[in-house]
Amino acid sequence: MQPPTPPRPIQYIVFTADVQTVQAGKLRAALTQAANARNDIYLVISSGGGNVNEGLSLGAYMKTLPIQITTHNIGQIDSIAGVIFAAGSRRYANTAASFMFHGVTMHYEKIDLIESQLEEQYKQIVRLRGSIAIAFANYTGLGVTDVQALMVSGAAILSAQEALGKAIIHEVRDAAIPLGSQIIAIGNA
């Protein structure tokens, strides 16, 4: 009989940033560093969301890593940050935490589009919304239809207790990083 495998060290990563290219790159690097060191990850996160493509790729990347990733919502998980949060194999939320779902937004500045370009942009928005719903559903076990319903009814905001009721999280408990832990912090600055 094999002796039990000792638990791996835990790398604490605090991500309190928007999901944008620079911040996502820093998170990807921190995740990679922890995985290369064979550390499990405890991702403490509060994010207002941001770039859909970055969020989808980060969530997918997290699911490929050969380590356990726990995610913990300490404030707000909005928009595409939900996919990153959902990629955790264990998911927790502070008592006062919330989760916001909405449809996809495209930003345009001083741009003229012809009809076919508008149609292409609409198809892109529908595809991204579908990708978000499928990823979130696959990561949490919530049905795709249920996720889509949260996204298309305007902004749906769930409390930690409501997220627990939908099995988005495993437990409501306040985060506490143990004294002496090594912490990587990523913010907007």
XYZ file of C-alpha atoms in Angstrom:
189
model
C 0.000 0.000 0.000
C 1.327 3.415 -0.986
C 1.741 6.015 1.759
C -0.518 9.039 1.325
C 0.882 11.835 -0.784
C 1.730 14.836 1.377
C -0.250 17.982 0.537
C 1.430 20.419 -1.821
C 2.376 23.908 -0.657
C -0.191 26.612 -1.388
C 0.588 29.788 -3.320
C -1.783 32.619 -2.406
C -2.586 34.997 -5.254
C -4.713 38.086 -4.599
C -6.277 39.468 -7.788
C -8.126 42.754 -7.202
C -7.999 44.124 -10.708
C -9.901 44.544 -13.916
C -9.560 41.735 -16.445
C -7.459 43.604 -18.984
C -4.392 42.582 -20.995
C -1.710 43.735 -18.521
C -3.468 42.473 -15.394
C -4.427 39.180 -17.064
C -0.814 38.713 -18.126
C 0.339 39.198 -14.537
C -2.221 36.677 -13.293
C -1.224 34.180 -15.999
C 2.442 34.577 -14.993
C 1.640 34.068 -11.285
C -0.425 30.960 -12.071
C 2.387 29.591 -14.237
C 5.007 30.292 -11.568
C 2.944 28.458 -8.938
C 2.288 25.497 -11.235
C 5.991 25.256 -12.161
C 6.835 25.190 -8.444
C 4.201 22.430 -8.019
C 2.193 24.577 -5.618
C -1.566 24.472 -5.355
C -3.174 27.893 -5.775
C -5.581 29.798 -3.548
C -6.850 32.661 -5.720
C -8.408 35.434 -3.652
C -10.328 37.537 -6.159
C -12.496 40.622 -6.479
C -12.919 42.007 -9.989
C -15.300 44.181 -11.932
C -14.638 42.173 -15.087
C -13.264 43.499 -18.355
C -11.927 41.897 -21.517
C -14.022 38.854 -22.440
C -11.308 37.137 -24.490
C -8.759 37.496 -21.667
C -11.222 36.114 -19.120
C -12.184 33.142 -21.253
C -8.550 32.262 -21.952
C -7.560 32.629 -18.281
C -10.377 30.334 -17.168
C -9.440 27.740 -19.781
C -5.767 28.004 -18.827
C -6.562 27.497 -15.139
C -8.459 24.305 -15.974
C -5.409 22.878 -17.811
C -2.976 23.277 -14.907
C -2.022 20.039 -13.091
C -2.624 21.533 -9.650
C -5.624 22.300 -7.469
C -6.931 25.850 -7.738
C -9.282 27.216 -5.102
C -11.028 30.532 -5.789
C -12.437 32.836 -3.124
C -14.631 35.879 -3.870
C -13.784 38.560 -1.304
C -15.983 41.316 -2.739
C -17.436 41.305 -6.205
C -17.188 38.974 -9.141
C -18.664 40.824 -12.086
C -19.057 39.914 -15.706
C -16.153 37.933 -17.227
C -14.428 37.672 -13.840
C -17.105 35.040 -13.171
C -15.474 32.641 -15.636
C -12.089 33.057 -13.934
C -13.705 32.514 -10.535
C -15.685 29.489 -11.756
C -12.481 27.782 -12.979
C -11.567 26.990 -9.370
C -12.112 23.383 -8.356
C -13.231 24.624 -4.917
C -15.072 27.961 -4.791
C -15.840 30.102 -1.754
C -17.283 33.574 -1.127
C -17.155 36.000 1.773
C -20.475 36.640 3.491
C -20.954 40.055 1.839
C -19.635 39.028 -1.599
C -21.705 39.289 -4.762
C -21.764 37.948 -8.318
C -22.995 39.998 -11.279
C -24.038 38.577 -14.637
C -24.922 40.523 -17.776
C -24.724 40.317 -21.539
C -21.664 41.197 -23.595
C -20.789 44.815 -24.298
C -18.803 46.065 -27.290
C -17.112 49.477 -27.119
C -16.680 51.615 -30.210
C -15.160 55.065 -30.495
C -15.602 57.196 -33.597
C -16.245 54.299 -35.913
C -18.512 53.947 -38.915
C -19.817 50.492 -39.773
C -21.676 49.288 -42.816
C -24.560 46.843 -42.486
C -22.457 43.691 -42.962
C -19.982 44.888 -40.315
C -22.819 45.497 -37.866
C -24.125 42.001 -38.506
C -20.625 40.590 -37.938
C -20.332 42.484 -34.652
C -23.720 41.185 -33.527
C -22.678 37.598 -34.324
C -19.469 38.166 -32.359
C -21.443 39.365 -29.319
C -23.776 36.362 -29.482
C -20.781 33.999 -29.805
C -18.973 35.555 -26.843
C -22.101 35.424 -24.678
C -22.499 31.750 -25.578
C -18.835 31.034 -24.824
C -19.145 32.675 -21.411
C -22.306 30.716 -20.582
C -20.804 27.395 -21.695
C -17.535 27.936 -19.809
C -19.297 29.043 -16.613
C -21.724 26.120 -16.832
C -18.971 23.582 -17.500
C -16.847 24.856 -14.604
C -19.668 25.033 -12.032
C -22.197 22.426 -13.127
C -24.956 25.039 -13.444
C -27.008 24.516 -16.597
C -26.138 26.569 -19.687
C -29.757 27.713 -19.918
C -29.620 28.910 -16.296
C -26.417 30.867 -16.943
C -27.857 32.392 -20.111
C -30.966 33.430 -18.196
C -28.770 35.266 -15.680
C -26.934 37.008 -18.522
C -29.767 38.174 -20.748
C -32.188 39.550 -18.198
C -30.172 42.734 -17.753
C -27.812 42.706 -14.818
C -28.505 39.866 -12.404
C -26.731 40.193 -9.065
C -26.527 37.235 -6.704
C -25.543 37.389 -3.054
C -23.147 34.812 -1.647
C -26.129 32.900 -0.211
C -27.900 32.929 -3.574
C -24.706 31.726 -5.288
C -24.505 28.916 -2.735
C -28.110 27.970 -3.506
C -27.231 27.656 -7.202
C -24.048 25.636 -6.397
C -21.845 28.354 -7.916
C -19.872 28.235 -4.669
C -19.234 25.378 -2.260
C -19.364 27.420 0.930
C -19.879 30.921 2.322
C -16.917 31.753 4.540
C -14.675 34.737 4.976
C -11.189 34.492 3.498
C -8.171 34.331 5.778
C -4.629 33.962 4.482
C -2.488 32.194 7.094
C 0.308 34.160 8.738
C 3.632 33.549 7.022
C 2.108 32.699 3.637
C 3.801 33.880 0.481
C 1.406 36.202 -1.345
C 1.414 37.552 -4.893
C -0.856 40.609 -5.209
C -2.112 41.879 -8.564
C -4.038 45.122 -8.828
C -4.755 47.777 -11.443
C -1.682 49.862 -10.697
